[in-house]
Amino acid sequence: MTDAAAANTDTPSTATVAPEAMHWDNRARRVVTIYVPLACFVFILLFPFYWMAVTSFKPNAELYDYKTYNPFWIAKPTLDHIYKLLFDTAYPRWILTTMTVAVCATVLSLFSSVLAAYAIQRLRFKGSQYVGLAIYLAYLVPPSILFIPLATMVYQFGLFDSPIALILTYPTFLVPFCTWLLIGYFKSIPYELEECALIDGATRLQILRRITLPLAVPGLISAGIFSFTLSWNEFIYSLAFIQSSENKTVPVAILTELISGDVYQWGALMAGSLLGSLPVAIFYSFFVDYYVSSLTGAVKE
Amino acid sequence: MAGTDVTHAQWTRPNIQPSWLVRLFDWKPFLIFMCMLPAAGLLLVFLTYPLGLGIWLAFTDTTIGRSGVWVGLENFEYLMGDRLFWQAVFYSVFYTSVATVGKFGLGLWLALLLNNHLPFKSLLRAIILLPWIVPTVLSAIAFWWIYDAQFSIISYVFVDVLGWRTTYFDFLGSTWPARWSLIFANIWRGIPFVAITLLAGLQTISPSLYEAALLDGSTGWQRFRFITFPLLLPILAIVMTFSIIFTFTDFQLVYAITRGGPVNSTHLLATLAFQRGIPGGNLGEGAAIAVSMIPFLVFATLFSYFALARRKWQQGEAND
């Protein structure tokens, strides 16, 4: 299709050129208009990660000397920065806290959103549309408006400096998103299946557990991945609600604990960023197709 | 009569009368209530209530450790005369508009490129989404290092490799370079999401439309202008609303790379609200700054609403 389109956009004179020349012309054109820009995009989008990785494994001598060493490559790779990060800082502890918070917030959000999406999409009550709209609008309320009042609430509840504060507040942006995603999934499951079960005498809860949920597993997986990555990425709540070093999440801890004084330990900082990105990247790579399809599905809704 | 009763009795299943609890859950209003309870409870307690509380705090002089009293519009009056507040408003608007134009221009271009028949399609998509997956702060730290005054790799390339400049760039040391550096990092992070969602939109457009246009002798630009763009507009409007809202209220990038510096020139409203509210301790004033973002957000949401209304109008037009 695209080749034909490209050929036809030329002036009519190209029609008289020998087919072989036209073919060559097309290929050259394709390289210039598609592959070259695409390569530039990929290069720019990936370069910061490359640079992060290279910096993490460079010894300090190379890190701060561009004259004698080629900065794009590592002459003597070292694990010093990673070693320092793992054994001289509370990094494993931060990873553990972040993981716990992300998993708990995801489970809590999935549980609430599955039920809410089921009620809105399948049980269809009066005004269910408006409830759906309200949940959609809730997603548009950004955390940067809520963190100050939430901080006072967290303090009053006695949850200040506790990961529980994060587990309870993350659902404010996870639940709207997951519900929205799952409503779309439930919509795609045929009604007839539930009706048959209803006629056979199944209760509503049995239908949800035995029929709807198993069919919605792909939707649950993608909602789970989204929640996990969004929780891992969250910054402002954990910056505002957590004070002690051991309860910090990875992003906050790297930014506030690894920077001491005016001298930045760039190697350790980059190693921390690299290791902090890895769990999400690995997790995501297993489910990339779900991810893309649900992302695009959610937008098509 | 009696005979039918007997046969009926034979048909009923042995006694599996469900317990009252099961029957309660089968009663639809109760079931709906129970299903909505967790989500609605979480959102009401941790979203709706704090939103109201935030608006109330904006009208008080609350500080950390002391609950405040109602002071009316005093916080806002103070902000009206605060040069830093206006600078943050200006930079928030500037940051959002430039970054949005950049993200959508480049994202649309990337989506159009990806919409071609390419080898390794899914691998390519996975790679391209990476900047969006990785936690913002962590990639922001990578940018911080790339923008370093002494060891910036960009400076190295321009000065030592290409020889186009004689001095190293001062990315984060002065006002405008710092502002542009942040905008670039924001665009970098936003492109993947825009590209992948617009790509989904592009794939829903029927090829027969392009074939018809080709037969009518259209140029490539005409096909983009009269087929691709109008059909992409509904998705574009939704994605753009999201993007505008989250760029305007952005916090992480600025906090990680410049913390509002140099000399407070890169504060967005969110970072200024944080600085005054949490480390500064003036919760009332911080809340007032946060609340002043609301009009912009309402505007962005209305924009989305009217764009969607336009979509309905378009569908009606197509049915004619």
XYZ file of C-alpha atoms in Angstrom, chain A residues 1-2 4-6 8-9 30 33-35 37-38 41-42 44-49 51-52 55 63-67 69-72 108-109 111-113 115-120 122-125 131 135-157 159 165 167-169 171-173 175-177 179-180 198 200-205 208 226 229 232-237 239-240 250-252 254-256 259 264 266 269-270 272-277 280-281 284 288-289 291-292 295-297 299-301, chain B residues 13 18 22 25-26 28 31-32 34-36 38-40 42-43 45-51 53-55 57 62 65 106-107 109-110 113-119 122 124-139 141-146 148 150-154 156-157 160-161 168 184 187-189 191-193 196-197 199-201 204 207 210-211 214 218-221 223 235 238-239 241-242 245-246 249-252 255-257 259 270 273-275 277-278 282-288 290-291 293-294 297 301 304 308 311:
266
model
C 0.000 0.000 0.000
C 2.629 2.500 1.077
C 2.106 2.245 -4.253
C 1.342 5.490 -2.497
C 4.951 6.624 -2.700
C 1.975 7.660 -7.155
C 2.997 10.839 -5.421
C 12.040 4.744 1.600
C 11.979 9.160 4.412
C 11.456 6.209 6.760
C 14.560 4.400 7.948
C 14.351 9.363 10.654
C 13.371 6.165 12.480
C 14.364 8.522 16.864
C 15.579 5.195 18.205
C 17.766 9.641 20.738
C 15.204 7.638 22.714
C 17.766 5.037 23.768
C 20.880 7.137 24.243
C 20.205 8.155 27.878
C 19.894 4.474 28.819
C 24.826 6.481 28.795
C 23.381 5.373 32.145
C 28.534 5.318 33.359
C 34.438 8.834 34.311
C 36.092 12.188 34.862
C 38.685 12.100 32.108
C 37.479 12.522 28.557
C 40.910 13.471 27.223
C 39.717 7.821 27.355
C 36.977 7.651 24.792
C 33.885 8.529 26.852
C 31.572 6.406 24.691
C -5.591 -3.328 46.494
C -6.327 -1.359 43.325
C -9.411 -5.809 43.775
C -11.380 -2.559 43.994
C -11.327 -1.844 40.277
C -15.507 -5.072 41.420
C -16.236 -1.484 40.394
C -15.785 -2.193 36.678
C -17.985 -5.297 36.980
C -20.715 -3.308 38.688
C -20.543 -0.459 36.187
C -22.174 -5.755 33.898
C -24.675 -5.059 36.629
C -25.842 -1.864 34.889
C -27.656 0.195 37.464
C -20.349 6.741 38.046
C -14.152 7.648 37.918
C -12.700 8.798 34.602
C -12.612 12.382 35.878
C -10.927 11.212 39.079
C -7.993 10.132 36.931
C -7.605 13.710 35.754
C -6.968 14.987 39.288
C -3.172 15.058 39.468
C -1.186 14.103 42.599
C 0.512 17.500 42.629
C -2.791 19.069 43.736
C -3.496 16.429 46.374
C -0.166 15.969 48.129
C -0.488 18.864 50.582
C -3.945 17.969 51.974
C -2.983 14.270 51.880
C 0.144 15.062 53.868
C -1.954 16.654 56.612
C -4.339 13.679 56.564
C -1.501 11.168 56.691
C -0.088 13.031 59.667
C -3.429 13.038 61.474
C -3.934 9.314 60.876
C 0.729 7.161 59.171
C 0.451 5.778 53.745
C -0.185 1.847 49.847
C -3.387 3.702 50.721
C -2.766 6.802 48.600
C -4.896 3.761 44.558
C -6.120 7.346 44.019
C -4.495 7.274 40.609
C -8.120 2.714 40.704
C -9.484 5.177 38.107
C -7.025 3.920 35.521
C -11.381 0.607 36.329
C -11.377 2.416 33.027
C -27.755 -17.148 35.220
C -28.522 -22.457 34.923
C -28.938 -21.081 38.411
C -25.516 -19.656 39.148
C -25.377 -16.783 41.589
C -23.924 -13.437 40.516
C -20.786 -13.993 42.548
C -18.016 -13.235 38.430
C 0.187 -0.605 34.576
C 4.864 0.511 36.820
C 7.200 2.212 40.904
C 7.287 5.569 39.146
C 5.404 7.519 41.819
C 7.482 10.237 43.394
C 5.714 13.169 44.989
C 3.700 11.259 47.622
C 8.783 12.431 48.864
C 6.189 14.203 50.996
C 13.958 3.906 45.134
C 13.368 7.110 43.119
C 13.206 9.303 46.214
C 18.428 7.910 45.033
C 17.696 11.585 44.743
C 17.856 12.408 48.448
C 23.613 12.933 46.892
C 27.943 13.840 43.216
C 27.869 9.935 39.397
C 23.902 7.520 40.971
C 23.798 6.019 37.484
C 21.214 3.204 41.186
C 19.104 4.521 38.324
C 19.996 1.543 36.168
C 19.177 -1.007 38.862
C 16.011 0.867 39.776
C 14.843 0.806 36.166
C 10.211 -2.431 35.706
C 11.888 -2.961 32.348
C 7.406 -4.986 31.234
C 4.939 -5.919 26.203
C 2.206 -7.109 23.875
C 0.888 -3.521 27.414
C 0.727 -2.095 23.910
C -2.723 0.988 25.999
C -4.101 1.310 22.512
C -7.384 -0.357 23.514
C -7.420 5.013 24.037
C -9.767 3.619 21.425
C -12.546 3.367 24.000
C -32.763 -30.675 42.901
C -28.432 -21.297 49.416
C -25.483 -16.042 49.225
C -25.285 -11.218 47.490
C -27.672 -12.234 44.741
C -28.763 -6.816 42.902
C -24.357 -6.603 45.214
C -23.868 -3.304 43.389
C -20.739 -4.117 47.803
C -18.950 -3.986 44.442
C -18.689 -0.215 44.402
C -13.937 -0.526 47.908
C -13.305 1.724 44.905
C -15.726 4.428 45.977
C -10.813 4.675 48.515
C -11.571 7.484 46.090
C -11.462 9.191 51.390
C -8.162 9.721 49.555
C -9.233 11.820 46.564
C -12.486 13.722 46.959
C -12.014 14.599 50.612
C -8.381 15.775 50.191
C -9.406 17.798 47.147
C -9.508 19.838 52.187
C -6.877 21.307 49.838
C -9.260 24.029 48.723
C -6.429 24.834 53.346
C -2.045 26.446 58.289
C 2.466 21.457 63.294
C 7.484 14.389 16.890
C 5.134 11.723 18.253
C 5.850 11.814 12.941
C 7.113 8.702 14.733
C 6.879 6.171 10.429
C 5.887 3.140 12.502
C 2.681 2.774 10.542
C 4.735 1.699 7.514
C 5.449 -1.916 6.839
C 8.630 -2.499 8.862
C 10.667 -5.504 9.951
C 6.944 -5.441 17.890
C 10.706 -1.717 17.662
C 7.592 -0.783 19.620
C 8.993 -2.310 22.784
C 12.201 -0.309 22.401
C 10.364 2.890 21.682
C 8.145 2.615 24.759
C 11.145 2.258 27.051
C 11.535 5.964 27.992
C 7.924 5.946 29.098
C 8.245 2.773 31.195
C 11.343 3.672 33.150
C 10.536 5.725 36.257
C 10.739 9.419 35.403
C 13.082 10.338 38.202
C 15.596 7.693 37.180
C 15.716 8.835 33.560
C 18.925 11.604 36.754
C 20.446 10.293 33.522
C 19.573 13.614 31.887
C 21.058 15.464 34.813
C 24.336 13.690 34.143
C 24.053 14.348 30.399
C 26.455 18.174 33.653
C 31.867 19.745 33.200
C 31.265 16.235 31.948
C 28.330 16.640 29.591
C 28.586 14.231 26.703
C 26.775 16.712 24.442
C 32.098 16.819 24.545
C 30.680 15.989 21.138
C 36.035 18.004 21.268
C 34.684 15.788 18.501
C 31.274 23.767 27.058
C 13.785 18.693 25.999
C 9.554 15.881 25.223
C 11.917 12.902 25.225
C 9.833 11.185 27.852
C 7.166 10.966 22.637
C 6.703 7.188 23.142
C 3.245 7.439 24.676
C 2.087 4.447 20.375
C -1.410 5.779 21.025
C -0.242 4.578 15.999
C -3.261 2.716 17.382
C -5.449 5.468 15.983
C -8.085 1.969 12.785
C -7.078 1.571 3.865
C -6.572 5.970 0.964
C -7.203 3.829 -2.097
C -5.333 7.662 -4.680
C -4.542 13.047 -4.341
C -1.068 14.015 -3.171
C 0.501 12.616 -0.008
C -0.093 15.879 1.831
C -4.247 12.410 2.076
C -7.766 10.227 19.747
C -7.966 12.701 24.338
C -4.240 12.017 24.394
C -5.779 16.510 27.173
C -4.038 13.875 29.272
C -2.824 18.004 32.328
C 0.153 15.886 33.346
C 1.222 19.548 36.885
C 4.596 17.910 36.334
C 6.822 17.673 39.363
C 9.363 14.880 39.051
C 12.530 18.448 41.022
C 15.080 15.849 39.951
C 17.081 17.941 37.483
C 14.906 21.625 41.934
C 3.804 22.032 41.473
C 3.792 24.477 45.925
C 5.991 21.686 47.266
C 8.800 24.039 48.235
C 4.265 23.712 51.539
C 6.459 20.839 52.728
C 3.493 26.921 54.906
C 0.810 24.381 54.077
C -1.804 27.081 53.488
C 0.279 28.936 50.959
C 1.390 25.721 49.243
C -2.226 24.623 48.975
C -3.146 28.008 47.487
C -1.735 23.997 44.097
C -5.343 25.181 43.961
C -3.617 25.057 39.010
C -7.269 23.973 38.989
C -6.984 21.797 34.486
C -10.746 19.017 30.464
C -11.264 17.447 25.690
C -15.240 14.741 21.861
C -16.176 13.720 17.202
